[in-house]
């Protein structure tokens, strides 16, 4: 992947992915998207092969603004050969994973879907002109194992689970449509594993029993998986170690 767009670059995983890609290959350029570019580390904002653009998953007009900015940065015929959606929302002010049905809140559900699912679909739509070139492309959505309907044996976390399941469905839909319009391409969901981040910080005590990766480790794992993704992997749900997960 030489020309990569990463959404959610101000987050732990998105930022680590950008850093990993830039450091390993002097020919790679990254266009990072996030709500507040000022929160992206200066080393990335100042990097000669990195560009950071404002993008808000909860703003329906934001993808069009990204496409407009891209027009001056990258010719459509040159295109991108990697798009990684690393934005995610689990908790926030007055928003916390639900333990029971009574905890459901319409506003929290809407925010979770906007950031975890809808944002991916709308960004892919906006990036479509840059995915139509004839070289192989990879489109990857950072999902979560808890978004697996088959694997759900504990319940709870209604908004997060449901929105990640919706993200997975978007990936499956796109894996059917995109090869018809942008071949060669592979569209996959990726489970990053448990990662040290602001998203997981409130659950550090319960995570003590699990294998937890640093953001840099997670990025290295995911890049390794993506390097091995070919056309035959289109439509798969893959874990950080390359194994396949049930939808």
Tab-separated table of C-alpha atoms in Angstrom:
chain	number	residue	atom	x	y	z
A	1	UNK	CA	0.000	0.000	0.000
A	2	UNK	CA	1.658	3.205	-1.202
A	3	UNK	CA	-1.206	5.734	-1.047
A	4	UNK	CA	-3.337	5.149	2.024
A	5	UNK	CA	-6.279	6.985	3.557
A	6	UNK	CA	-6.786	6.337	7.277
A	7	UNK	CA	-9.915	7.579	9.042
A	8	UNK	CA	-9.596	8.116	12.792
A	9	UNK	CA	-5.913	8.991	12.676
A	10	UNK	CA	-6.063	10.893	15.990
A	11	UNK	CA	-7.015	7.671	17.808
A	12	UNK	CA	-4.527	5.188	19.226
A	13	UNK	CA	-4.897	2.522	16.526
A	14	UNK	CA	-5.352	4.917	13.609
A	15	UNK	CA	-2.322	6.962	14.619
A	16	UNK	CA	-0.191	3.859	15.155
A	17	UNK	CA	-1.215	2.496	11.742
A	18	UNK	CA	-0.182	5.736	10.061
A	19	UNK	CA	3.142	5.738	11.887
A	20	UNK	CA	3.806	2.105	11.016
A	21	UNK	CA	3.101	2.597	7.326
A	22	UNK	CA	5.194	5.765	7.060
A	23	UNK	CA	8.175	4.314	8.917
A	24	UNK	CA	8.412	1.020	7.080
A	25	UNK	CA	8.378	2.331	3.500
A	26	UNK	CA	9.796	5.607	2.213
A	27	UNK	CA	7.455	5.420	-0.785
A	28	UNK	CA	4.247	5.344	1.272
A	29	UNK	CA	2.125	8.448	1.764
A	30	UNK	CA	-0.752	8.726	4.237
A	31	UNK	CA	-3.792	10.969	4.211
A	32	UNK	CA	-5.187	10.985	7.729
A	33	UNK	CA	-8.723	11.979	8.625
A	34	UNK	CA	-9.989	13.000	12.052
A	35	UNK	CA	-12.367	15.387	13.775
A	36	UNK	CA	-9.618	17.627	15.172
A	37	UNK	CA	-6.303	17.610	13.248
A	38	UNK	CA	-4.778	19.523	16.141
A	39	UNK	CA	-4.931	16.363	18.240
A	40	UNK	CA	-2.708	14.481	15.808
A	41	UNK	CA	0.920	14.345	17.024
A	42	UNK	CA	3.056	17.085	15.505
A	43	UNK	CA	5.504	14.505	14.126
A	44	UNK	CA	2.728	13.179	11.900
A	45	UNK	CA	1.274	16.551	10.929
A	46	UNK	CA	4.734	17.764	9.936
A	47	UNK	CA	5.768	14.593	8.090
A	48	UNK	CA	6.510	15.248	4.418
A	49	UNK	CA	4.521	12.180	3.351
A	50	UNK	CA	1.555	12.779	5.639
A	51	UNK	CA	-1.475	15.024	5.196
A	52	UNK	CA	-4.193	15.446	7.840
A	53	UNK	CA	-7.673	16.549	6.838
A	54	UNK	CA	-10.653	17.403	9.067
A	55	UNK	CA	-13.460	14.836	9.002
A	56	UNK	CA	-16.323	14.206	11.405
A	57	UNK	CA	-18.187	10.883	11.296
A	58	UNK	CA	-21.239	12.559	12.830
A	59	UNK	CA	-21.425	15.213	10.105
A	60	UNK	CA	-23.103	13.965	6.927
A	61	UNK	CA	-21.504	16.744	4.882
A	62	UNK	CA	-17.974	15.869	5.995
A	63	UNK	CA	-17.233	13.100	3.430
A	64	UNK	CA	-17.982	15.467	0.553
A	65	UNK	CA	-15.555	18.002	2.055
A	66	UNK	CA	-12.895	15.282	2.241
A	67	UNK	CA	-13.465	14.400	-1.429
A	68	UNK	CA	-13.164	18.063	-2.392
A	69	UNK	CA	-9.863	18.361	-0.518
A	70	UNK	CA	-8.574	15.164	-2.122
A	71	UNK	CA	-9.134	16.598	-5.592
A	72	UNK	CA	-6.193	18.956	-5.061
A	73	UNK	CA	-3.999	16.321	-3.417
A	74	UNK	CA	-4.378	13.231	-5.544
A	75	UNK	CA	-5.430	12.648	-9.135
A	76	UNK	CA	-8.402	10.302	-9.429
A	77	UNK	CA	-6.640	8.182	-12.044
A	78	UNK	CA	-3.682	7.754	-9.685
A	79	UNK	CA	-6.056	6.794	-6.908
A	80	UNK	CA	-5.472	5.210	-3.521
A	81	UNK	CA	-4.548	1.596	-2.896
A	82	UNK	CA	-5.495	1.457	0.755
A	83	UNK	CA	-8.385	2.771	2.852
A	84	UNK	CA	-8.464	1.905	6.552
A	85	UNK	CA	-11.400	2.934	8.706
A	86	UNK	CA	-10.062	3.125	12.271
A	87	UNK	CA	-12.647	5.428	13.850
A	88	UNK	CA	-14.550	3.983	16.789
A	89	UNK	CA	-16.774	4.988	19.702
A	90	UNK	CA	-17.485	2.905	22.805
A	91	UNK	CA	-18.004	5.490	25.537
A	92	UNK	CA	-17.982	9.227	26.160
A	93	UNK	CA	-19.612	11.915	28.275
A	94	UNK	CA	-22.959	10.552	29.429
A	95	UNK	CA	-22.363	7.437	27.304
A	96	UNK	CA	-21.180	4.092	28.642
A	97	UNK	CA	-21.598	0.460	27.493
A	98	UNK	CA	-25.006	-0.860	28.512
A	99	UNK	CA	-25.238	-3.716	31.006
A	100	UNK	CA	-28.986	-4.277	30.637
A	101	UNK	CA	-31.925	-3.322	28.456
A	102	UNK	CA	-32.928	-0.445	30.741
A	103	UNK	CA	-29.652	1.301	29.906
A	104	UNK	CA	-30.540	1.769	26.234
A	105	UNK	CA	-30.519	5.398	25.093
A	106	UNK	CA	-31.536	6.587	21.629
A	107	UNK	CA	-28.894	9.291	21.488
A	108	UNK	CA	-26.076	6.933	22.431
A	109	UNK	CA	-27.267	4.372	19.892
A	110	UNK	CA	-27.343	7.008	17.137
A	111	UNK	CA	-23.832	8.238	17.987
A	112	UNK	CA	-22.425	4.700	18.042
A	113	UNK	CA	-23.898	3.912	14.641
A	114	UNK	CA	-22.722	7.222	13.157
A	115	UNK	CA	-19.109	6.719	14.217
A	116	UNK	CA	-18.765	2.934	14.085
A	117	UNK	CA	-20.752	2.170	10.934
A	118	UNK	CA	-22.371	4.965	8.931
A	119	UNK	CA	-19.150	6.966	8.745
A	120	UNK	CA	-17.417	4.062	7.019
A	121	UNK	CA	-20.108	3.681	4.384
A	122	UNK	CA	-20.263	7.383	3.586
A	123	UNK	CA	-16.484	7.740	3.393
A	124	UNK	CA	-16.218	4.761	1.049
A	125	UNK	CA	-18.863	6.418	-1.110
A	126	UNK	CA	-16.831	9.652	-1.177
A	127	UNK	CA	-13.590	7.800	-1.988
A	128	UNK	CA	-15.109	5.728	-4.799
A	129	UNK	CA	-13.576	7.820	-7.626
A	130	UNK	CA	-10.100	7.082	-6.205
A	131	UNK	CA	-10.773	3.329	-6.001
A	132	UNK	CA	-11.549	2.816	-9.688
A	133	UNK	CA	-7.988	2.523	-10.980
A	134	UNK	CA	-6.723	-0.826	-12.256
A	135	UNK	CA	-4.235	-1.661	-9.501
A	136	UNK	CA	-5.163	-3.844	-6.504
A	137	UNK	CA	-6.815	-1.984	-3.587
A	138	UNK	CA	-7.486	-2.942	0.027
A	139	UNK	CA	-10.416	-1.500	1.987
A	140	UNK	CA	-10.355	-2.425	5.672
A	141	UNK	CA	-12.709	-1.548	8.508
A	142	UNK	CA	-11.409	-1.907	12.062
A	143	UNK	CA	-14.276	-3.800	13.628
A	144	UNK	CA	-14.364	-5.829	16.857
A	145	UNK	CA	-14.906	-9.432	17.836
A	146	UNK	CA	-17.853	-8.322	19.984
A	147	UNK	CA	-19.541	-7.318	16.728
A	148	UNK	CA	-19.791	-10.981	15.752
A	149	UNK	CA	-23.402	-12.154	16.042
A	150	UNK	CA	-22.322	-15.795	16.087
A	151	UNK	CA	-19.742	-15.248	18.819
A	152	UNK	CA	-22.004	-13.234	21.149
A	153	UNK	CA	-22.493	-15.325	24.254
A	154	UNK	CA	-22.559	-12.598	26.908
A	155	UNK	CA	-24.945	-9.888	25.689
A	156	UNK	CA	-24.748	-6.298	26.920
A	157	UNK	CA	-22.907	-3.447	25.196
A	158	UNK	CA	-25.943	-2.979	22.955
A	159	UNK	CA	-24.878	0.133	21.050
A	160	UNK	CA	-21.283	-0.938	20.466
A	161	UNK	CA	-22.078	-4.547	19.521
A	162	UNK	CA	-24.939	-3.532	17.230
A	163	UNK	CA	-22.986	-0.799	15.472
A	164	UNK	CA	-19.973	-3.050	14.907
A	165	UNK	CA	-22.289	-5.762	13.552
A	166	UNK	CA	-23.686	-3.108	11.206
A	167	UNK	CA	-20.132	-2.204	10.184
A	168	UNK	CA	-19.517	-5.856	9.355
A	169	UNK	CA	-22.636	-5.928	7.189
A	170	UNK	CA	-21.436	-2.850	5.332
A	171	UNK	CA	-18.155	-4.643	4.651
A	172	UNK	CA	-20.019	-7.704	3.337
A	173	UNK	CA	-22.208	-5.524	1.107
A	174	UNK	CA	-19.214	-3.618	-0.233
A	175	UNK	CA	-17.319	-6.854	-0.830
A	176	UNK	CA	-20.079	-7.734	-3.309
A	177	UNK	CA	-20.467	-4.362	-5.029
A	178	UNK	CA	-16.939	-2.988	-5.142
A	179	UNK	CA	-15.400	-5.835	-7.208
A	180	UNK	CA	-17.991	-5.075	-9.901
A	181	UNK	CA	-16.941	-1.416	-10.020
A	182	UNK	CA	-13.364	-1.226	-8.736
A	183	UNK	CA	-11.744	-4.576	-9.530
A	184	UNK	CA	-9.187	-5.681	-8.372
A	185	UNK	CA	-10.106	-5.016	-4.738
A	186	UNK	CA	-10.568	-6.717	-1.379
A	187	UNK	CA	-12.835	-5.385	1.370
A	188	UNK	CA	-12.384	-6.885	4.837
A	189	UNK	CA	-13.277	-6.399	8.498
A	190	UNK	CA	-10.410	-6.570	11.001
A	191	UNK	CA	-10.501	-7.348	14.718
A	192	UNK	CA	-7.510	-5.505	16.236
A	193	UNK	CA	-7.422	-7.407	19.509
A	194	UNK	CA	-7.544	-5.692	22.889
A	195	UNK	CA	-5.414	-2.557	22.644
A	196	UNK	CA	-4.219	0.023	25.142
A	197	UNK	CA	-6.184	3.138	24.209
A	198	UNK	CA	-8.603	5.753	25.465
A	199	UNK	CA	-11.377	3.427	24.316
A	200	UNK	CA	-10.230	0.569	26.573
A	201	UNK	CA	-8.852	2.629	29.492
A	202	UNK	CA	-12.034	2.550	31.652
A	203	UNK	CA	-11.917	-1.255	31.564
A	204	UNK	CA	-8.251	-1.719	32.493
A	205	UNK	CA	-9.070	-3.718	35.621
A	206	UNK	CA	-11.146	-6.322	33.798
A	207	UNK	CA	-8.647	-6.395	30.926
A	208	UNK	CA	-5.888	-7.505	33.275
A	209	UNK	CA	-6.867	-11.124	32.560
A	210	UNK	CA	-6.633	-10.660	28.790
A	211	UNK	CA	-3.761	-10.303	26.370
A	212	UNK	CA	-3.485	-6.564	25.772
A	213	UNK	CA	-1.369	-5.066	23.004
A	214	UNK	CA	0.162	-1.637	22.777
A	215	UNK	CA	-1.118	0.472	19.892
A	216	UNK	CA	2.197	-0.030	18.080
A	217	UNK	CA	1.907	-3.814	18.442
A	218	UNK	CA	-1.656	-3.743	17.171
A	219	UNK	CA	-0.639	-1.649	14.173
A	220	UNK	CA	2.188	-4.037	13.333
A	221	UNK	CA	-0.177	-7.004	13.562
A	222	UNK	CA	-2.845	-5.391	11.386
A	223	UNK	CA	-0.371	-4.246	8.735
A	224	UNK	CA	1.002	-7.795	8.558
A	225	UNK	CA	-2.530	-9.119	8.053
A	226	UNK	CA	-3.276	-6.523	5.380
A	227	UNK	CA	-0.045	-7.293	3.557
A	228	UNK	CA	-1.329	-10.835	3.090
A	229	UNK	CA	-4.851	-9.868	2.013
A	230	UNK	CA	-5.476	-10.690	-1.643
A	231	UNK	CA	-8.511	-10.729	-3.910
A	232	UNK	CA	-9.425	-14.160	-2.547
A	233	UNK	CA	-9.843	-12.668	0.939
A	234	UNK	CA	-12.536	-10.248	-0.172
A	235	UNK	CA	-15.487	-10.271	2.241
A	236	UNK	CA	-13.700	-11.925	5.177
A	237	UNK	CA	-13.677	-11.027	8.891
A	238	UNK	CA	-10.093	-11.432	10.072
A	239	UNK	CA	-8.504	-11.272	13.508
A	240	UNK	CA	-5.214	-9.543	14.338
A	241	UNK	CA	-3.363	-12.868	14.003
A	242	UNK	CA	-4.761	-13.602	10.543
A	243	UNK	CA	-7.330	-16.163	11.688
A	244	UNK	CA	-10.909	-15.928	10.443
A	245	UNK	CA	-13.761	-14.860	12.716
A	246	UNK	CA	-17.456	-15.778	12.356
A	247	UNK	CA	-19.838	-13.059	11.247
